[in-house]
């Protein structure tokens, strides 16, 4: 980045091989840029001429800025800073690339603490826009201004943050990654299902376990150790599996094996191993499903009915009264019309799908369906009453599914005389667009019901992930603690919500920042899910942030009320 931006760059490494690799990497990356017409051959030659490598820190004597990116170890970094103190000019800025260790501690050990700060680029640095500029209480404003201006000149988007482990992006990211590792370690869900759930349910570029392998399991453990030392929050206490993998040398892609196994050390290509899913399945036979019933009349119910109807299933949309049912079917018609207008669906397919939906004003219409899916209010007693009614109405052998995102599926199952046929089938909103379905087995769910729902998911072109019956399932259990921690950052005046949203989009590749997402989901919905998680796991770190509670109490619920963390124009 620096060499291509016209700066003279001196690379220093005590390992000759590392220095040679750096030169080779720069030659290769600039050659690719020329092939892609992002720079000319003359610009490439100039950039290469501006980069030199040396084996000794004495080469930094005339530098205006020195950035250290040595391993995440205090002793190593302090040795580097102590040596630089004796070499560089009095006004040279010394920047640490740490994402975990205390900038203040490094500055305090330096002879020039006011010139020491953090300059945290994200990997891969040429592609990632975010740079966190980290000040300690000792850092001079002039030094911060100088590196902020440099970052902007490099085409990056710098955000100013204070000195705490993980700063903004990694401070939020690593708690989430740690929880995913713990979820995998507890055998709650497979590594493939955890990663697929977060990619498909949240639009993330990578699943958490694949990302841990990319970052390095040992690096993640170091970051979490530093975070826990300061926060004493159990969410930051490294999951034991991270220690086990690190000590075994299974540190991720760089070692060829971590949570996954790779073709070779450094490769991004995974290969099957002993933990890869068995393609033959459980051996249980799925029951035939020809007709599907959907109970409910809201957005989720109509979306699920659309999914089944488009896949060719005869679909009964049952609501409390004919008028509500017809309104729900009209919502499906509008959605199908939009798909036709966008060229995603032909008029013939639209008409055929709508013709497959029967609107009914009573649950009695579900008597002959093979699969009944409820999508009513997220209230346990309401759902229990509905399942008791479905138990009486639906024929023997019909599978009964709940779309709950936070309530215990087994409580719905116990309201029936056929708990073996009850399962969770958590669609994501909007159901026609979102590819993920969390398939939630209780301790009472039978293999046939499970096999039936997985087969139906494949038929409607959804990706099923298996998990057990506990609060939040996979996605919400990992997503909402992350959102809650973002709220705590704002509450503690550590960073602004604009900087936090920018950090997670630019540094983490998230499609939306946490506060954008909270306002879209609804602060009341988010609070309810966080309360459920806190009740289930009894972890103090999961207690909802008071700021979120206050906004909900004030009626600031997000976009739907015109105000949440931000204000919105009234529709």
CSV table of C-alpha atoms in Angstrom, one decimal, residues 126-444:
chain,number,residue,atom,x,y,z
A,126,UNK,CA,-4.5,-3.9,0.2
A,127,UNK,CA,-8.1,-4.8,0.0
A,128,UNK,CA,-9.5,-3.8,3.4
A,129,UNK,CA,-10.5,-0.2,3.8
A,130,UNK,CA,-10.6,0.1,7.6
A,131,UNK,CA,-7.6,1.4,9.7
A,132,UNK,CA,-8.0,1.8,13.4
A,133,UNK,CA,-5.9,4.6,14.8
A,134,UNK,CA,-5.4,3.8,18.5
A,135,UNK,CA,-4.4,6.5,21.0
A,136,UNK,CA,-3.2,5.9,24.5
A,137,UNK,CA,-3.5,8.6,27.2
A,138,UNK,CA,0.1,9.4,26.4
A,139,UNK,CA,-0.2,9.9,22.6
A,140,UNK,CA,0.1,13.4,21.2
A,141,UNK,CA,-2.7,14.8,19.0
A,142,UNK,CA,-0.2,15.7,16.4
A,143,UNK,CA,0.9,12.1,16.0
A,144,UNK,CA,-2.7,11.0,15.7
A,145,UNK,CA,-3.4,13.7,13.1
A,146,UNK,CA,-0.3,12.7,11.0
A,147,UNK,CA,-1.1,9.0,10.7
A,148,UNK,CA,-4.9,9.7,10.2
A,149,UNK,CA,-3.9,12.0,7.3
A,150,UNK,CA,-1.6,9.3,5.9
A,151,UNK,CA,-4.3,6.6,6.1
A,152,UNK,CA,-6.7,8.9,4.2
A,153,UNK,CA,-4.0,9.5,1.5
A,154,UNK,CA,-3.7,5.8,1.2
A,155,UNK,CA,-7.4,5.5,0.3
A,156,UNK,CA,-8.3,4.0,3.7
A,157,UNK,CA,-11.0,4.9,6.1
A,158,UNK,CA,-9.4,5.6,9.5
A,159,UNK,CA,-11.4,5.6,12.7
A,160,UNK,CA,-10.0,7.0,16.0
A,161,UNK,CA,-10.4,4.6,19.0
A,162,UNK,CA,-9.1,4.3,22.5
A,163,UNK,CA,-6.7,1.7,23.9
A,164,UNK,CA,-8.5,-1.5,24.9
A,165,UNK,CA,-7.9,-5.1,23.7
A,166,UNK,CA,-9.4,-5.8,20.3
A,167,UNK,CA,-10.3,-2.1,19.8
A,168,UNK,CA,-13.6,-1.8,17.9
A,169,UNK,CA,-13.7,-4.4,15.1
A,170,UNK,CA,-11.8,-7.2,16.8
A,171,UNK,CA,-13.3,-6.4,20.2
A,172,UNK,CA,-16.7,-7.3,18.7
A,173,UNK,CA,-15.5,-10.0,16.3
A,174,UNK,CA,-13.4,-12.2,18.6
A,175,UNK,CA,-16.2,-12.6,21.3
A,176,UNK,CA,-18.4,-13.9,18.5
A,177,UNK,CA,-15.7,-16.2,17.2
A,178,UNK,CA,-15.0,-17.5,20.7
A,179,UNK,CA,-18.7,-18.3,21.2
A,180,UNK,CA,-18.8,-20.2,17.9
A,181,UNK,CA,-15.7,-22.2,18.9
A,182,UNK,CA,-17.4,-23.0,22.2
A,183,UNK,CA,-20.7,-24.0,20.4
A,184,UNK,CA,-18.7,-26.4,18.2
A,185,UNK,CA,-16.8,-27.8,21.2
A,186,UNK,CA,-20.0,-28.6,23.0
A,187,UNK,CA,-21.1,-30.6,19.9
A,188,UNK,CA,-24.3,-28.5,19.7
A,189,UNK,CA,-23.8,-28.2,15.9
A,190,UNK,CA,-21.3,-29.3,13.4
A,191,UNK,CA,-18.6,-27.0,12.1
A,192,UNK,CA,-20.2,-27.0,8.6
A,193,UNK,CA,-23.6,-26.1,10.0
A,194,UNK,CA,-22.3,-23.3,12.3
A,195,UNK,CA,-20.4,-21.8,9.3
A,196,UNK,CA,-23.3,-22.2,6.9
A,197,UNK,CA,-25.8,-20.7,9.4
A,198,UNK,CA,-23.8,-17.5,9.9
A,199,UNK,CA,-23.1,-17.1,6.2
A,200,UNK,CA,-26.7,-17.7,5.0
A,201,UNK,CA,-28.5,-16.3,8.0
A,202,UNK,CA,-26.4,-13.1,8.4
A,203,UNK,CA,-24.9,-12.6,5.0
A,204,UNK,CA,-21.3,-12.9,6.3
A,205,UNK,CA,-18.5,-13.6,3.9
A,206,UNK,CA,-17.1,-16.4,6.0
A,207,UNK,CA,-18.3,-18.7,8.7
A,208,UNK,CA,-16.7,-18.2,12.2
A,209,UNK,CA,-14.8,-21.4,12.3
A,210,UNK,CA,-13.4,-21.0,8.8
A,211,UNK,CA,-12.4,-17.4,9.8
A,212,UNK,CA,-10.6,-18.7,12.9
A,213,UNK,CA,-8.6,-20.9,10.6
A,214,UNK,CA,-7.8,-18.0,8.4
A,215,UNK,CA,-6.8,-15.7,11.3
A,216,UNK,CA,-4.8,-18.4,13.0
A,217,UNK,CA,-6.2,-20.3,16.0
A,218,UNK,CA,-3.1,-19.3,18.1
A,219,UNK,CA,-3.6,-15.7,17.2
A,220,UNK,CA,-7.2,-15.8,18.2
A,221,UNK,CA,-6.3,-17.3,21.5
A,222,UNK,CA,-3.8,-14.6,22.1
A,223,UNK,CA,-6.3,-11.8,21.3
A,224,UNK,CA,-9.0,-13.4,23.6
A,225,UNK,CA,-6.5,-13.9,26.4
A,226,UNK,CA,-5.7,-10.1,26.3
A,227,UNK,CA,-9.4,-9.2,26.1
A,228,UNK,CA,-10.3,-11.5,29.1
A,229,UNK,CA,-7.4,-10.1,31.2
A,230,UNK,CA,-9.1,-6.7,30.9
A,231,UNK,CA,-12.8,-7.5,30.8
A,232,UNK,CA,-13.1,-10.7,32.9
A,233,UNK,CA,-16.1,-11.3,30.7
A,234,UNK,CA,-16.7,-15.1,30.2
A,235,UNK,CA,-17.5,-14.4,26.6
A,236,UNK,CA,-13.8,-13.5,26.1
A,237,UNK,CA,-12.4,-16.5,28.1
A,238,UNK,CA,-10.9,-18.6,25.3
A,239,UNK,CA,-12.8,-21.7,24.6
A,240,UNK,CA,-10.7,-24.7,25.6
A,241,UNK,CA,-10.7,-26.1,22.1
A,242,UNK,CA,-8.6,-23.0,21.0
A,243,UNK,CA,-5.9,-24.0,23.5
A,244,UNK,CA,-6.1,-27.7,22.5
A,245,UNK,CA,-5.7,-26.9,18.8
A,246,UNK,CA,-2.9,-24.3,19.4
A,247,UNK,CA,-0.9,-26.7,21.5
A,248,UNK,CA,-1.3,-29.4,19.0
A,249,UNK,CA,0.1,-27.2,16.3
A,250,UNK,CA,-3.3,-27.2,14.5
A,251,UNK,CA,-3.4,-23.5,14.1
A,252,UNK,CA,-5.5,-23.2,10.9
A,253,UNK,CA,-4.7,-22.7,7.2
A,254,UNK,CA,-1.1,-21.8,7.9
A,255,UNK,CA,-0.6,-25.3,9.4
A,256,UNK,CA,-2.8,-27.1,7.0
A,257,UNK,CA,-5.2,-28.1,9.7
A,258,UNK,CA,-7.3,-26.3,12.3
A,259,UNK,CA,-11.1,-26.6,12.6
A,260,UNK,CA,-10.9,-27.9,9.0
A,261,UNK,CA,-8.3,-29.8,7.1
A,262,UNK,CA,-6.6,-28.2,4.1
A,263,UNK,CA,-4.9,-29.4,1.0
A,264,UNK,CA,-1.6,-28.1,2.2
A,265,UNK,CA,-0.2,-25.6,4.7
A,266,UNK,CA,-1.2,-22.1,3.5
A,267,UNK,CA,-3.9,-23.5,1.2
A,268,UNK,CA,-7.5,-22.2,1.3
A,269,UNK,CA,-8.9,-25.5,-0.2
A,270,UNK,CA,-10.5,-27.8,2.4
A,271,UNK,CA,-10.4,-31.6,2.0
A,272,UNK,CA,-12.6,-34.2,3.7
A,273,UNK,CA,-11.5,-35.5,7.0
A,274,UNK,CA,-12.9,-37.7,9.8
A,275,UNK,CA,-15.3,-35.0,10.8
A,276,UNK,CA,-16.8,-34.4,7.4
A,277,UNK,CA,-20.5,-35.0,7.2
A,278,UNK,CA,-21.7,-38.5,6.1
A,279,UNK,CA,-23.4,-38.0,2.8
A,280,UNK,CA,-25.5,-41.2,3.4
A,281,UNK,CA,-27.4,-39.4,6.3
A,282,UNK,CA,-29.0,-41.1,9.3
A,283,UNK,CA,-30.7,-43.9,7.4
A,284,UNK,CA,-34.2,-42.9,8.6
A,285,UNK,CA,-36.8,-42.7,5.9
A,286,UNK,CA,-38.6,-39.4,5.2
A,287,UNK,CA,-42.4,-39.5,5.0
A,288,UNK,CA,-44.0,-38.4,1.8
A,289,UNK,CA,-45.1,-34.8,1.8
A,290,UNK,CA,-47.6,-33.6,-0.8
A,291,UNK,CA,-49.7,-31.0,1.0
A,292,UNK,CA,-48.4,-28.4,3.5
A,293,UNK,CA,-50.3,-26.3,5.9
A,294,UNK,CA,-49.2,-22.9,7.2
A,295,UNK,CA,-50.9,-21.5,10.3
A,296,UNK,CA,-50.7,-17.7,10.7
A,297,UNK,CA,-51.5,-14.6,8.7
A,298,UNK,CA,-48.4,-12.3,9.2
A,299,UNK,CA,-45.4,-11.6,7.0
A,300,UNK,CA,-43.6,-14.8,8.0
A,301,UNK,CA,-46.6,-17.0,7.4
A,302,UNK,CA,-47.3,-15.6,3.9
A,303,UNK,CA,-43.6,-15.8,3.0
A,304,UNK,CA,-43.4,-19.5,4.0
A,305,UNK,CA,-46.6,-20.2,2.1
A,306,UNK,CA,-45.0,-18.6,-1.0
A,307,UNK,CA,-41.9,-20.8,-0.6
A,308,UNK,CA,-44.0,-24.0,-0.5
A,309,UNK,CA,-46.3,-23.0,-3.3
A,310,UNK,CA,-43.5,-22.0,-5.6
A,311,UNK,CA,-41.9,-25.4,-5.0
A,312,UNK,CA,-45.0,-27.2,-6.2
A,313,UNK,CA,-46.7,-28.1,-2.9
A,314,UNK,CA,-50.4,-27.8,-2.4
A,315,UNK,CA,-50.5,-25.2,0.4
A,316,UNK,CA,-53.2,-24.3,2.9
A,317,UNK,CA,-52.8,-20.9,4.5
A,318,UNK,CA,-54.9,-21.0,7.6
A,319,UNK,CA,-55.7,-18.0,9.7
A,320,UNK,CA,-58.2,-16.8,12.4
A,321,UNK,CA,-60.9,-15.9,10.0
A,322,UNK,CA,-61.4,-15.8,6.2
A,323,UNK,CA,-60.6,-12.1,5.9
A,324,UNK,CA,-57.1,-12.6,7.6
A,325,UNK,CA,-56.4,-15.6,5.4
A,326,UNK,CA,-57.4,-13.8,2.2
A,327,UNK,CA,-55.2,-10.8,3.2
A,328,UNK,CA,-52.3,-13.1,3.8
A,329,UNK,CA,-52.8,-14.7,0.3
A,330,UNK,CA,-53.0,-11.3,-1.2
A,331,UNK,CA,-49.6,-10.5,0.3
A,332,UNK,CA,-48.3,-13.6,-1.4
A,333,UNK,CA,-49.8,-12.4,-4.7
A,334,UNK,CA,-48.0,-9.0,-4.3
A,335,UNK,CA,-44.7,-10.7,-3.6
A,336,UNK,CA,-45.1,-13.0,-6.7
A,337,UNK,CA,-46.0,-10.0,-8.8
A,338,UNK,CA,-42.8,-8.2,-7.8
A,339,UNK,CA,-40.8,-11.3,-8.8
A,340,UNK,CA,-42.5,-11.3,-12.2
A,341,UNK,CA,-41.7,-7.6,-12.6
A,342,UNK,CA,-38.0,-8.2,-11.7
A,343,UNK,CA,-37.8,-11.1,-14.2
A,344,UNK,CA,-37.3,-13.7,-11.5
A,345,UNK,CA,-40.5,-15.6,-12.2
A,346,UNK,CA,-42.7,-16.1,-15.3
A,347,UNK,CA,-46.3,-15.1,-15.3
A,348,UNK,CA,-47.3,-18.7,-15.8
A,349,UNK,CA,-45.3,-19.8,-12.8
A,350,UNK,CA,-46.7,-17.0,-10.7
A,351,UNK,CA,-50.3,-18.0,-11.6
A,352,UNK,CA,-49.6,-21.7,-10.9
A,353,UNK,CA,-48.0,-20.9,-7.5
A,354,UNK,CA,-50.9,-18.7,-6.4
A,355,UNK,CA,-53.4,-21.4,-7.5
A,356,UNK,CA,-51.7,-23.9,-5.2
A,357,UNK,CA,-52.6,-21.8,-2.1
A,358,UNK,CA,-55.9,-22.2,-0.4
A,359,UNK,CA,-56.8,-19.5,2.1
A,360,UNK,CA,-58.8,-20.9,5.0
A,361,UNK,CA,-60.3,-19.2,8.1
A,362,UNK,CA,-59.9,-22.2,10.4
A,363,UNK,CA,-57.3,-24.8,11.4
A,364,UNK,CA,-59.8,-27.5,10.4
A,365,UNK,CA,-58.6,-27.0,6.8
A,366,UNK,CA,-55.2,-28.5,7.8
A,367,UNK,CA,-56.8,-32.0,8.5
A,368,UNK,CA,-55.1,-33.7,5.5
A,369,UNK,CA,-51.8,-31.9,5.3
A,370,UNK,CA,-48.6,-33.9,5.6
A,371,UNK,CA,-46.6,-31.1,7.2
A,372,UNK,CA,-48.1,-28.3,9.3
A,373,UNK,CA,-45.9,-25.2,9.9
A,374,UNK,CA,-47.0,-22.6,12.5
A,375,UNK,CA,-45.9,-19.0,12.1
A,376,UNK,CA,-48.0,-17.2,14.8
A,377,UNK,CA,-47.0,-14.7,17.5
A,378,UNK,CA,-43.7,-15.4,19.4
A,379,UNK,CA,-45.6,-16.2,22.6
A,380,UNK,CA,-45.2,-19.6,24.3
A,381,UNK,CA,-48.8,-20.0,25.5
A,382,UNK,CA,-50.2,-19.0,22.1
A,383,UNK,CA,-48.0,-21.5,20.4
A,384,UNK,CA,-48.8,-24.3,23.0
A,385,UNK,CA,-52.5,-23.7,22.4
A,386,UNK,CA,-52.0,-23.8,18.7
A,387,UNK,CA,-50.1,-27.1,18.8
A,388,UNK,CA,-52.8,-28.7,21.0
A,389,UNK,CA,-55.3,-27.7,18.3
A,390,UNK,CA,-53.1,-29.0,15.5
A,391,UNK,CA,-52.7,-32.3,17.4
A,392,UNK,CA,-56.5,-32.8,17.3
A,393,UNK,CA,-56.9,-31.6,13.7
A,394,UNK,CA,-54.0,-33.0,11.7
A,395,UNK,CA,-53.9,-36.6,10.6
A,396,UNK,CA,-51.7,-39.2,12.2
A,397,UNK,CA,-48.2,-39.1,10.8
A,398,UNK,CA,-48.3,-35.4,9.9
A,399,UNK,CA,-45.2,-33.6,11.0
A,400,UNK,CA,-45.8,-30.5,13.1
A,401,UNK,CA,-43.2,-27.7,12.9
A,402,UNK,CA,-42.7,-24.4,14.7
A,403,UNK,CA,-40.9,-21.4,13.3
A,404,UNK,CA,-40.0,-20.0,16.7
A,405,UNK,CA,-36.7,-18.2,16.9
A,406,UNK,CA,-36.3,-18.2,20.7
A,407,UNK,CA,-38.9,-20.4,22.5
A,408,UNK,CA,-38.4,-24.0,23.5
A,409,UNK,CA,-39.6,-26.3,20.8
A,410,UNK,CA,-40.1,-29.1,23.3
A,411,UNK,CA,-42.8,-27.0,25.1
A,412,UNK,CA,-44.8,-27.0,21.9
A,413,UNK,CA,-44.1,-30.8,21.5
A,414,UNK,CA,-45.4,-31.5,25.0
A,415,UNK,CA,-48.7,-29.8,24.2
A,416,UNK,CA,-49.4,-32.7,21.7
A,417,UNK,CA,-49.9,-36.4,22.0
A,418,UNK,CA,-47.2,-36.9,19.3
A,419,UNK,CA,-44.0,-35.2,20.5
A,420,UNK,CA,-42.0,-37.5,18.2
A,421,UNK,CA,-43.5,-35.7,15.2
A,422,UNK,CA,-42.8,-32.1,16.5
A,423,UNK,CA,-39.7,-30.2,15.3
A,424,UNK,CA,-38.4,-26.7,14.9
A,425,UNK,CA,-38.2,-25.3,11.3
A,426,UNK,CA,-36.8,-21.8,11.8
A,427,UNK,CA,-37.1,-19.8,8.5
A,428,UNK,CA,-35.4,-16.4,8.2
A,429,UNK,CA,-37.2,-13.3,7.1
A,430,UNK,CA,-37.9,-12.7,4.3
A,431,UNK,CA,-38.6,-16.4,3.8
A,432,UNK,CA,-38.7,-16.4,0.0
A,433,UNK,CA,-35.2,-14.8,-0.2
A,434,UNK,CA,-33.3,-16.3,2.8
A,435,UNK,CA,-31.8,-19.7,2.1
A,436,UNK,CA,-31.3,-20.8,5.6
A,437,UNK,CA,-33.6,-23.0,7.7
A,438,UNK,CA,-32.5,-24.1,11.2
A,439,UNK,CA,-33.9,-27.6,11.8
A,440,UNK,CA,-34.3,-27.9,15.6
A,441,UNK,CA,-34.6,-31.4,17.2
A,442,UNK,CA,-35.8,-31.8,20.7
A,443,UNK,CA,-34.9,-34.8,22.8
A,444,UNK,CA,-38.3,-36.3,21.8
